[in-house]
Coordinates of C-alpha atoms in Angstrom, one line a residue:
Chain K
X1 CA 229.8 161.1 -27.7
X2 CA 228.0 159.7 -30.8
X3 CA 227.6 156.3 -32.1
X4 CA 229.2 154.5 -35.0
X5 CA 226.2 154.3 -37.0
X6 CA 224.5 157.7 -37.1
X7 CA 227.9 159.3 -36.9
X8 CA 228.7 162.8 -35.8
X9 CA 226.4 164.5 -38.2
X10 CA 223.2 163.7 -36.4
X11 CA 223.7 164.0 -32.7
X12 CA 220.1 163.9 -31.6
X13 CA 217.7 161.1 -32.4
X14 CA 216.1 161.4 -35.8
X15 CA 212.4 161.1 -36.3
X16 CA 212.8 157.9 -38.1
X17 CA 215.0 156.5 -35.3
X18 CA 212.3 157.6 -32.7
X19 CA 209.6 155.8 -34.6
X20 CA 211.7 152.6 -34.8
X21 CA 212.3 152.8 -31.0
X22 CA 208.7 153.3 -30.3
X23 CA 207.6 150.4 -32.4
X24 CA 210.2 148.2 -30.9
X25 CA 209.3 149.1 -27.4
X26 CA 205.6 148.4 -28.1
X27 CA 206.4 144.9 -29.6
X28 CA 208.8 144.1 -26.7
X29 CA 206.5 145.2 -24.0
X30 CA 203.2 144.0 -25.4
X31 CA 203.4 140.4 -23.7
X32 CA 203.9 142.2 -20.4
X33 CA 201.1 144.7 -21.0
X34 CA 198.8 141.8 -22.0
X35 CA 199.2 140.3 -18.5
X36 CA 198.5 143.7 -16.9
X37 CA 195.3 144.5 -18.9
X38 CA 194.1 141.0 -18.2
X39 CA 194.3 141.5 -14.4
X40 CA 191.6 144.2 -14.7
X41 CA 189.2 142.1 -16.8
X42 CA 186.4 139.8 -15.5
X43 CA 186.8 136.2 -16.4
X44 CA 184.0 136.5 -19.0
X45 CA 185.9 139.3 -20.7
X46 CA 189.2 137.4 -20.6
X47 CA 187.5 134.5 -22.5
X48 CA 185.7 136.8 -24.9
X49 CA 186.6 136.5 -28.5
X50 CA 187.8 138.8 -30.1
X51 CA 189.5 140.2 -27.0
X52 CA 188.2 143.6 -26.2
X53 CA 191.0 146.2 -26.0
X54 CA 188.7 148.9 -24.5
X55 CA 186.7 147.8 -21.5
X56 CA 185.6 149.0 -18.1
X57 CA 188.3 147.9 -15.8
X58 CA 187.4 145.9 -12.6
X59 CA 189.3 145.2 -9.4
X60 CA 187.4 142.0 -8.8
X61 CA 190.5 139.8 -9.5
X62 CA 192.5 141.7 -6.9
X63 CA 189.6 141.6 -4.5
X64 CA 189.3 137.9 -4.8
X65 CA 193.1 137.6 -4.2
X66 CA 192.6 139.5 -1.0
X67 CA 190.1 137.1 0.3
X68 CA 192.2 133.9 -0.2
X69 CA 195.6 132.8 1.2
X70 CA 197.4 135.1 -1.2
X71 CA 198.1 137.9 1.3
X72 CA 199.9 135.5 3.6
X73 CA 202.1 134.3 0.8
X74 CA 202.7 137.9 -0.1
X75 CA 203.9 138.7 3.4
X76 CA 206.0 135.6 3.4
X77 CA 207.7 136.9 0.3
X78 CA 208.2 140.3 1.9
X79 CA 209.6 138.7 5.1
X80 CA 212.0 136.2 3.5
X81 CA 213.3 138.7 1.0
X82 CA 213.8 141.5 3.6
X83 CA 215.4 139.4 6.3
X84 CA 217.8 137.8 3.9
X85 CA 218.8 141.2 2.5
X86 CA 219.4 142.4 6.1
X87 CA 221.5 139.4 7.1
X88 CA 223.5 139.5 3.9
X89 CA 224.2 143.3 4.4
X90 CA 225.2 142.9 8.0
X91 CA 227.6 140.1 7.2
X92 CA 228.7 141.1 3.7
X93 CA 229.4 144.9 4.0
X94 CA 232.3 144.6 6.5
X95 CA 233.6 141.6 4.6
X96 CA 233.5 143.7 1.3
X97 CA 235.4 146.5 3.0
X98 CA 238.0 144.2 4.4
X99 CA 238.5 142.7 0.9
X100 CA 238.8 146.0 -0.8
X101 CA 241.5 147.1 1.7
X102 CA 243.3 143.8 1.7
X103 CA 246.5 144.1 -0.1
X104 CA 248.0 140.8 0.7
X105 CA 248.1 137.6 -1.3
X106 CA 245.1 135.3 -1.2
X107 CA 242.7 138.2 -2.0
X108 CA 241.9 136.8 -5.4
X109 CA 241.5 133.3 -4.1
X110 CA 239.0 134.3 -1.5
X111 CA 237.1 136.6 -3.9
X112 CA 236.8 133.8 -6.4
X113 CA 235.7 131.2 -3.8
X114 CA 233.0 133.6 -2.9
X115 CA 232.0 134.0 -6.5
X116 CA 231.9 130.3 -7.2
X117 CA 229.1 130.0 -4.6
X118 CA 227.1 132.2 -6.7
X119 CA 227.8 130.4 -10.0
X120 CA 226.2 127.1 -8.9
X121 CA 222.7 126.4 -10.4
X122 CA 220.0 126.5 -7.7
X123 CA 219.4 122.7 -7.9
X124 CA 222.9 122.1 -6.5
X125 CA 221.7 123.8 -3.3
X126 CA 218.1 122.5 -3.1
X127 CA 219.0 118.8 -2.7
X128 CA 221.3 119.4 0.3
X129 CA 219.0 122.1 1.8
X130 CA 216.0 119.9 1.4
X131 CA 217.5 117.0 3.2
X132 CA 219.0 119.2 5.9
X133 CA 215.8 121.1 6.5
X134 CA 213.7 117.9 6.6
X135 CA 216.1 116.7 9.3
X136 CA 216.1 119.8 11.5
X137 CA 212.5 120.9 10.8
X138 CA 213.2 124.0 8.7
X139 CA 211.1 122.9 5.8
X140 CA 208.2 125.2 5.1
X141 CA 209.5 128.0 7.3
X142 CA 210.5 131.6 6.4
X143 CA 213.7 131.1 8.4
X144 CA 214.6 128.3 6.0
X145 CA 214.0 130.6 3.0
X146 CA 216.1 133.4 4.6
X147 CA 219.1 131.1 5.1
X148 CA 219.0 129.8 1.5
X149 CA 218.5 133.2 0.0
X150 CA 221.5 134.4 1.9
X151 CA 223.6 131.8 0.1
X152 CA 223.3 133.9 -3.0
X153 CA 222.7 137.4 -1.5
X154 CA 225.8 137.3 0.7
X155 CA 228.3 136.8 -2.3
X156 CA 226.3 139.5 -4.2
X157 CA 226.9 142.0 -1.3
X158 CA 230.5 141.2 -1.1
X159 CA 231.1 141.5 -4.8
X160 CA 228.9 144.6 -5.4
X161 CA 230.2 146.6 -2.4
X162 CA 233.9 146.3 -3.1
X163 CA 234.0 148.8 -6.0
X164 CA 232.0 151.3 -3.8
X165 CA 234.7 151.0 -1.0
X166 CA 237.4 151.5 -3.5
X167 CA 236.0 154.9 -4.4
X168 CA 236.7 156.1 -0.9
X169 CA 240.1 157.9 -1.0
X170 CA 242.6 156.1 1.4
X171 CA 244.1 159.5 2.4
X172 CA 240.9 160.2 4.2
X173 CA 241.1 157.0 6.3
X174 CA 244.9 157.4 6.9
X175 CA 244.4 160.9 8.2
X176 CA 241.8 159.7 10.7
X177 CA 244.1 156.7 11.7
X178 CA 247.0 159.1 12.3
X179 CA 244.7 161.1 14.6
X180 CA 244.3 158.1 16.7
X181 CA 240.9 156.7 15.5
X182 CA 240.6 152.9 15.4
X183 CA 240.0 151.1 12.1
X184 CA 236.6 150.2 13.4
X185 CA 235.6 153.8 14.0
X186 CA 237.0 154.8 10.7
X187 CA 234.9 152.2 9.0
X188 CA 231.8 153.0 10.9
X189 CA 232.0 156.8 10.9
X190 CA 233.9 157.8 7.8
X191 CA 233.8 155.1 5.2
X192 CA 230.2 153.7 5.8
X193 CA 228.4 157.1 5.4
X194 CA 230.2 157.6 2.1
X195 CA 229.0 154.4 0.5
X196 CA 225.4 154.7 1.6
X197 CA 224.1 154.9 -2.0
X198 CA 226.0 151.7 -2.8
X199 CA 224.4 150.0 0.2
X200 CA 221.0 151.1 -0.9
X201 CA 221.5 149.8 -4.4
X202 CA 223.0 146.5 -3.2
X203 CA 220.1 146.1 -0.8
X204 CA 217.4 146.5 -3.5
X205 CA 219.2 144.1 -5.8
X206 CA 219.4 141.5 -2.9
X207 CA 215.7 142.0 -2.2
X208 CA 214.8 141.5 -5.9
X209 CA 216.9 138.3 -6.2
X210 CA 215.2 136.9 -3.2
X211 CA 211.8 138.2 -4.2
X212 CA 212.1 136.7 -7.7
X213 CA 213.0 133.3 -6.5
X214 CA 210.6 130.6 -7.5
X215 CA 212.7 127.4 -7.4
X216 CA 213.8 127.3 -3.8
X217 CA 210.3 128.2 -2.5
X218 CA 208.7 125.6 -4.8
X219 CA 210.7 122.9 -3.1
X220 CA 211.4 124.1 0.4
X221 CA 207.9 125.3 1.3
X222 CA 204.5 123.8 1.3
X223 CA 201.6 126.0 2.8
X224 CA 202.9 128.0 5.8
X225 CA 205.8 129.7 4.2
X226 CA 204.6 129.6 0.7
X227 CA 205.8 132.7 -1.2
X228 CA 203.8 134.7 -3.7
X229 CA 205.4 133.4 -6.9
X230 CA 204.5 129.9 -5.9
X231 CA 201.0 130.9 -4.8
X232 CA 200.3 132.4 -8.2
X233 CA 201.3 129.2 -9.9
X234 CA 199.0 127.3 -7.7
X235 CA 196.1 129.1 -9.3
X236 CA 196.8 127.0 -12.3
X237 CA 196.3 123.7 -10.5
X238 CA 192.9 123.9 -8.7
X239 CA 189.5 124.1 -10.2
X240 CA 190.7 124.8 -13.7
X241 CA 192.8 127.8 -14.5
X242 CA 191.7 131.1 -12.9
X243 CA 193.2 133.4 -15.4
X244 CA 191.9 136.5 -13.7
X245 CA 193.5 135.6 -10.5
X246 CA 196.7 134.5 -12.2
X247 CA 197.0 137.9 -14.0
X248 CA 196.2 139.9 -10.8
X249 CA 198.6 137.7 -8.7
X250 CA 201.3 138.0 -11.4
X251 CA 200.9 141.8 -11.5
X252 CA 201.2 142.1 -7.7
X253 CA 204.3 139.9 -7.7
X254 CA 205.9 142.2 -10.3
X255 CA 204.9 145.5 -8.8
X256 CA 207.7 145.8 -6.2
X257 CA 210.2 144.7 -8.9
X258 CA 209.2 147.4 -11.3
X259 CA 209.4 150.1 -8.7
X260 CA 212.7 149.0 -7.2
X261 CA 214.5 148.3 -10.5
X262 CA 213.7 151.8 -11.7
X263 CA 215.5 153.0 -8.5
X264 CA 218.6 151.1 -9.1
X265 CA 218.8 150.7 -12.9
X266 CA 222.3 152.2 -12.9
X267 CA 223.5 149.4 -10.9
X268 CA 221.7 146.5 -12.7
X269 CA 224.5 145.4 -14.8
X270 CA 227.0 145.1 -12.0
X271 CA 224.5 143.3 -9.9
X272 CA 223.6 140.9 -12.6
X273 CA 227.1 140.1 -13.7
X274 CA 228.2 139.8 -10.0
X275 CA 226.3 136.6 -9.9
X276 CA 225.9 135.3 -13.4
X277 CA 224.1 132.1 -12.4
X278 CA 222.1 132.0 -9.4
X279 CA 219.0 134.1 -8.4
Chain Q
X10 CA 257.4 148.8 16.6
X11 CA 256.7 151.9 14.6
X12 CA 253.3 153.7 14.5
X13 CA 252.7 152.5 11.0
X14 CA 253.4 148.9 12.1
X15 CA 250.8 149.3 14.8
X16 CA 248.3 150.6 12.3
X17 CA 249.0 147.8 10.0
X18 CA 248.6 145.2 12.7
X19 CA 245.2 146.7 13.8
X20 CA 244.2 146.8 10.2
X21 CA 244.9 143.1 9.7
X22 CA 243.0 142.3 12.9
X23 CA 240.1 144.4 11.8
X24 CA 240.1 142.7 8.3
X25 CA 240.1 139.3 9.9
X26 CA 237.1 140.2 12.2
X27 CA 235.2 141.7 9.4
X28 CA 235.8 138.8 6.9
X29 CA 235.5 135.9 9.3
X30 CA 231.6 135.9 9.9
X31 CA 230.9 136.0 6.1
X32 CA 233.4 133.2 5.3
X33 CA 232.0 131.0 8.2
X34 CA 228.4 131.6 7.1
X35 CA 229.2 131.0 3.4
X36 CA 231.1 127.8 4.3
X37 CA 228.0 126.7 6.3
X38 CA 225.3 127.6 3.7
X39 CA 227.2 127.0 0.5
X40 CA 230.4 124.9 1.2
X41 CA 228.8 122.3 3.4
X42 CA 225.8 121.8 1.1
X43 CA 228.2 121.4 -1.9
X44 CA 230.2 118.8 0.1
X45 CA 227.1 117.0 1.1
X46 CA 225.9 117.0 -2.5
X47 CA 229.2 115.2 -3.5
X48 CA 228.6 112.7 -0.7
X49 CA 225.0 111.9 -1.7
X50 CA 226.1 111.5 -5.2
X51 CA 228.2 108.5 -4.2
X52 CA 225.2 106.7 -2.7
X53 CA 222.1 105.2 -4.1
X54 CA 220.1 107.5 -1.9
X55 CA 216.3 107.3 -2.1
X56 CA 214.1 108.9 0.6
X57 CA 212.0 105.8 0.9
X58 CA 214.9 103.6 1.4
X59 CA 216.5 103.9 4.9
X60 CA 220.1 103.2 5.0
X61 CA 220.6 104.1 1.3
X62 CA 222.0 107.5 2.3
X63 CA 225.1 105.8 3.9
X64 CA 225.6 103.0 1.4
X65 CA 229.0 103.8 -0.1
X66 CA 229.5 100.2 -1.3
X67 CA 229.7 101.3 -4.9
X68 CA 230.5 105.0 -4.8
X69 CA 230.8 105.6 -8.5
X70 CA 227.8 103.7 -9.6
X71 CA 225.7 106.8 -10.4
X72 CA 228.4 108.3 -12.5
X73 CA 228.9 105.1 -14.4
X74 CA 225.2 105.0 -15.1
X75 CA 225.1 108.5 -16.6
X76 CA 226.5 107.9 -20.1
X77 CA 224.1 105.1 -20.7
X78 CA 221.0 107.1 -19.4
X79 CA 219.3 108.3 -22.6
X80 CA 217.2 111.0 -20.7
X81 CA 220.5 112.4 -19.3
X82 CA 222.2 112.5 -22.6
X83 CA 219.1 113.9 -24.2
X84 CA 218.9 116.6 -21.5
X85 CA 222.4 117.8 -22.3
X86 CA 221.5 118.1 -25.9
X87 CA 218.2 120.0 -25.2
X88 CA 220.3 122.3 -22.9
X89 CA 222.9 122.8 -25.6
X90 CA 220.2 123.6 -28.3
X91 CA 218.4 126.0 -25.9
X92 CA 221.7 127.7 -24.9
X93 CA 223.0 128.0 -28.4
X94 CA 219.9 129.5 -30.0
X95 CA 219.0 131.6 -27.0
X96 CA 222.5 133.0 -26.6
X97 CA 222.7 133.6 -30.4
X98 CA 219.4 135.5 -30.6
X99 CA 220.0 137.5 -27.4
X100 CA 223.4 138.7 -28.4
X101 CA 222.3 139.5 -32.0
X102 CA 219.1 141.2 -31.1
X103 CA 220.6 142.9 -28.0
X104 CA 223.3 144.4 -30.2
X105 CA 220.7 145.6 -32.8
X106 CA 218.7 147.2 -30.0
X107 CA 221.8 148.8 -28.5
X108 CA 222.7 150.2 -31.8
X109 CA 219.2 151.6 -32.2
X110 CA 219.1 153.2 -28.8
X111 CA 222.7 154.4 -28.7
X112 CA 222.0 158.0 -29.5
X113 CA 222.1 161.2 -27.5
X114 CA 218.5 162.3 -26.7
X115 CA 216.7 162.8 -23.5
X116 CA 213.7 160.9 -24.8
X117 CA 215.8 157.9 -25.8
X118 CA 217.6 157.9 -22.5
X119 CA 214.2 157.9 -20.8
X120 CA 212.9 155.1 -23.0
X121 CA 215.9 152.8 -22.3
X122 CA 214.7 152.1 -18.9
X123 CA 211.5 150.5 -20.3
X124 CA 213.4 148.1 -22.4
X125 CA 214.8 146.6 -19.2
X126 CA 211.4 145.4 -17.9
X127 CA 211.6 141.7 -19.2
X128 CA 214.8 141.1 -17.5
X129 CA 213.8 142.4 -14.0
X130 CA 210.4 140.7 -13.9
X131 CA 210.2 137.7 -11.6
X132 CA 211.1 134.6 -13.7
X133 CA 207.8 133.0 -12.9
X134 CA 205.9 136.1 -14.0
X135 CA 207.8 135.8 -17.4
X136 CA 206.7 132.2 -17.5
X137 CA 203.0 133.2 -16.8
X138 CA 203.1 135.9 -19.5
X139 CA 204.3 133.4 -22.1
X140 CA 201.8 130.8 -20.9
X141 CA 199.1 133.4 -21.7
X142 CA 200.6 133.9 -25.1
X143 CA 200.9 130.2 -25.9
X144 CA 197.4 129.3 -24.6
X145 CA 195.0 129.3 -27.7
X146 CA 191.8 130.3 -25.7
X147 CA 193.0 133.6 -24.5
X148 CA 196.1 134.3 -26.5
X149 CA 196.3 137.5 -28.6
X150 CA 198.8 135.6 -30.8
X151 CA 196.3 133.0 -31.7
X152 CA 193.6 135.6 -32.2
X153 CA 195.7 137.5 -34.7
X154 CA 196.6 134.3 -36.5
X155 CA 192.9 133.5 -36.8
X156 CA 192.3 136.9 -38.3
X157 CA 194.9 136.3 -40.9
X158 CA 193.7 132.8 -41.5
X159 CA 196.9 131.2 -40.4
X160 CA 196.5 127.8 -38.8
X161 CA 198.5 128.1 -35.6
X162 CA 199.8 124.8 -34.2
X163 CA 199.8 124.4 -30.4
X164 CA 203.3 125.7 -29.7
X165 CA 204.0 124.2 -26.3
X166 CA 202.6 120.8 -26.9
X167 CA 204.1 120.2 -30.4
X168 CA 207.2 118.2 -30.7
X169 CA 208.4 120.6 -33.4
X170 CA 207.8 123.9 -31.7
X171 CA 208.0 123.3 -27.9
X172 CA 211.7 124.0 -27.6
X173 CA 211.4 127.0 -30.0
X174 CA 208.6 128.4 -27.8
X175 CA 210.9 128.2 -24.8
X176 CA 213.7 129.8 -26.8
X177 CA 211.4 132.7 -27.8
X178 CA 210.4 133.3 -24.2
X179 CA 214.0 133.0 -22.9
X180 CA 215.2 135.4 -25.6
X181 CA 212.4 138.0 -24.6
X182 CA 213.4 137.7 -21.0
X183 CA 217.2 138.1 -21.4
X184 CA 217.5 140.4 -24.5
X185 CA 217.7 143.4 -22.2
X186 CA 220.8 142.0 -20.5
X187 CA 222.9 141.8 -23.7
X188 CA 221.4 145.1 -24.8
X189 CA 222.5 146.8 -21.7
X190 CA 226.0 145.4 -21.9
X191 CA 226.5 146.3 -25.5
X192 CA 225.1 149.8 -25.0
X193 CA 227.7 150.3 -22.2
X194 CA 230.4 149.1 -24.6
X195 CA 229.2 151.4 -27.4
X196 CA 229.4 154.4 -25.1
X197 CA 233.1 153.8 -24.6
X198 CA 234.0 154.2 -28.3
X199 CA 235.7 157.4 -28.9
X200 CA 233.9 159.7 -31.5
X201 CA 237.1 160.5 -33.4
X202 CA 237.4 157.1 -35.1
X203 CA 234.0 157.1 -36.8
X204 CA 234.1 160.8 -37.5
X205 CA 237.5 160.4 -39.3
X206 CA 236.3 157.4 -41.2
X207 CA 233.1 159.2 -42.2
X208 CA 235.2 162.2 -43.4
X209 CA 237.4 159.8 -45.3
X210 CA 234.3 158.7 -47.2
X211 CA 233.4 155.4 -45.4
X212 CA 229.8 154.6 -45.4
X213 CA 227.8 153.7 -42.3
X214 CA 228.1 150.0 -42.8
X215 CA 231.8 150.2 -43.2
X216 CA 232.0 152.2 -40.1
X217 CA 230.0 149.6 -38.3
X218 CA 232.1 146.6 -39.5
X219 CA 235.5 148.1 -39.3
X220 CA 235.2 150.3 -36.2
X221 CA 232.2 149.7 -34.1
X222 CA 232.1 145.8 -34.3
X223 CA 235.8 145.2 -33.4
X224 CA 235.3 147.6 -30.4
X225 CA 232.2 145.7 -29.1
X226 CA 233.3 142.2 -30.0
X227 CA 234.8 141.5 -26.6
X228 CA 231.7 142.6 -24.8
X229 CA 229.6 140.5 -27.2
X230 CA 231.6 137.5 -26.3
X231 CA 231.5 138.2 -22.6
X232 CA 227.8 138.9 -22.4
X233 CA 227.2 135.8 -24.5
X234 CA 229.3 133.8 -22.0
X235 CA 227.3 135.2 -19.1
X236 CA 224.1 134.2 -20.8
X237 CA 225.5 130.8 -21.5
X238 CA 226.2 130.2 -17.8
X239 CA 222.8 131.6 -17.0
X240 CA 220.9 129.6 -19.5
X241 CA 220.6 126.7 -17.1
X242 CA 218.2 128.9 -15.2
X243 CA 215.4 128.6 -17.7
X244 CA 213.7 126.4 -15.1
X245 CA 210.5 128.4 -14.5
X246 CA 209.9 128.5 -18.2
X247 CA 210.2 124.7 -18.6
X248 CA 208.3 124.1 -15.5
X249 CA 205.3 126.1 -16.5
X250 CA 205.2 126.1 -20.3
X251 CA 206.0 122.5 -21.2
X252 CA 206.9 120.5 -18.1
X253 CA 209.8 119.1 -20.0
X254 CA 207.5 117.7 -22.7
X255 CA 206.1 116.7 -25.0
X256 CA 208.1 113.5 -24.3
X257 CA 211.4 115.0 -23.2
X258 CA 211.8 117.5 -26.1
X259 CA 212.2 120.4 -23.6
X260 CA 213.7 118.4 -20.7
X261 CA 216.9 120.3 -19.9
X262 CA 219.4 118.9 -17.4
X263 CA 218.3 121.1 -14.6
X264 CA 214.8 120.0 -15.0
X265 CA 215.7 116.3 -15.3
X266 CA 217.7 116.7 -12.0
X267 CA 214.6 118.2 -10.4
X268 CA 212.4 115.5 -11.5
X269 CA 214.8 112.8 -10.4
X270 CA 215.1 114.3 -6.9
X271 CA 211.7 115.5 -6.2
X272 CA 209.4 113.4 -8.4
X273 CA 211.2 110.0 -8.8
X274 CA 212.8 110.2 -5.4
X275 CA 216.3 109.4 -6.7
X276 CA 218.3 111.7 -4.6
X277 CA 221.7 110.0 -5.0
X278 CA 221.4 109.9 -8.8
X279 CA 220.1 113.4 -9.1
X280 CA 223.0 114.6 -7.0
X281 CA 225.4 113.0 -9.5
X282 CA 223.6 114.7 -12.4
X283 CA 223.8 117.9 -10.7
X284 CA 227.5 117.6 -10.0
X285 CA 228.2 117.0 -13.7
X286 CA 226.1 119.9 -14.6
X287 CA 227.9 122.1 -11.9
X288 CA 231.3 121.1 -13.4
X289 CA 230.2 122.2 -16.8
X290 CA 228.9 125.5 -15.4
X291 CA 232.1 126.1 -13.4
X292 CA 234.2 125.4 -16.5
X293 CA 232.3 128.0 -18.5
X294 CA 232.4 130.4 -15.6
X295 CA 236.2 130.1 -15.3
X296 CA 236.3 130.9 -19.0
X297 CA 234.4 134.1 -18.3
X298 CA 236.6 135.2 -15.4
X299 CA 239.6 134.5 -17.5
X300 CA 238.4 136.5 -20.5
X301 CA 237.4 139.3 -18.1
X302 CA 240.9 139.3 -16.7
X303 CA 242.4 139.4 -20.2
X304 CA 240.2 142.2 -21.2
X305 CA 241.2 144.2 -18.0
X306 CA 244.8 143.6 -18.8
X307 CA 244.4 144.8 -22.4
X308 CA 242.5 148.0 -21.3

């Protein structure tokens, strides 16, 4: 395989191309790297002009985060993202399997109805959820966040898992059914183990979508269930702007994302396009 | 009943049991809220005003107000500008990046992963990163401009530049998406075409315009549509960088709806704004699905 531009003559990357790629990468990533290096600077250094590129890194920003309420919000983020991922998988994986094996009419209608719930902009969900939570007392709770995150993670699971189930050869299932196994046993003992990598990738994407949420947490939480993204933004409101804390908090919020997305980068496109709007 | 009939019946029962919980939960956490949103949009609902949530005396009042609300009309224009320029830059730059990185080399394949970083970062972290860049005291951008003796205006508080500042940040964030989609499309182009063309004496530019481009046009369109639907999600950028200002230069519809509901307490009116926005998004989404189907049918 070669590309249209460099053609068949040069199959490996030329030096010129490598240099261009390197320069582009540095330009593209420099905003991100700027935040990262700032998280290791003391506040004096951050405000120093010209900005020193070589400095003795300090962990004082991270230490000061540890002393405040930030760890609690980090745990809130972890819990709401994990629980909503688990809930979406438990409900969505069997549903995806059923849809992938459903030959009858109505399959497209059901699939599309599920997708529509993912296309809606978040604000469409926040107003009803806010009113409802106010009424039943779910405002500012992790449970409330889990439910709202499930509204976009469940459709993601159902859409992402179907192609994985379609890769399982039907002959395998038929053989087991003929031998007298029930559909439930076939699903649990034959099909499910074969799609484990798909489940892992889907789980990570669900986790990331919930973890990355800012909008729902901004409106549906106050202090008890405040998540890490909202907590970081709060450093911008009180006592001036604490840039060191903002940089350190931002770096911590993006750490799990960077690790996990490396693990599932092959599935990123399907995960992102399965829910074009929400997340 | 034959054995196959029994298996089919059991299969149907299993499918029903496997699907039902998801459908019920989805209806409760997505269907009901949607219905409730429509209901509140028909009322003059304000949280401070008891009874307003069940006042259906003039159900279409909110919708009648919309066309004459300059902030609403303005927000649609702002969103249109943000979407148009954002999608345009993301598709063009994503394509260039994909062409640059579409080559067989272990180093390049390894490097591709790092180009995805902006897209996977939490949107609020992206907003923080650009807040740094746009804040004169600490921004490397302003430092470099100072070195070069360029007078840099404040980007986020200037009427002329605020929306551009958001478009730049949005483009940075979502460029990897279009890049990834175009790269996937490039990898499906068979070698033979460009090889034959090159043997026949075509130059690289001709190969690009007559072979590569027609091949990737569908994916350019589809990824552009995806980004178009997605562009209403620029909320964290607007929230953190400009707060919709200066004035309402960067006030997109999503942000206006947020202000209406959670700052101005106009729940009913905000619901109506949201519904109109929702209808626009669904219309575009249907277009994407339809084009996807057509593409599948062609393949």
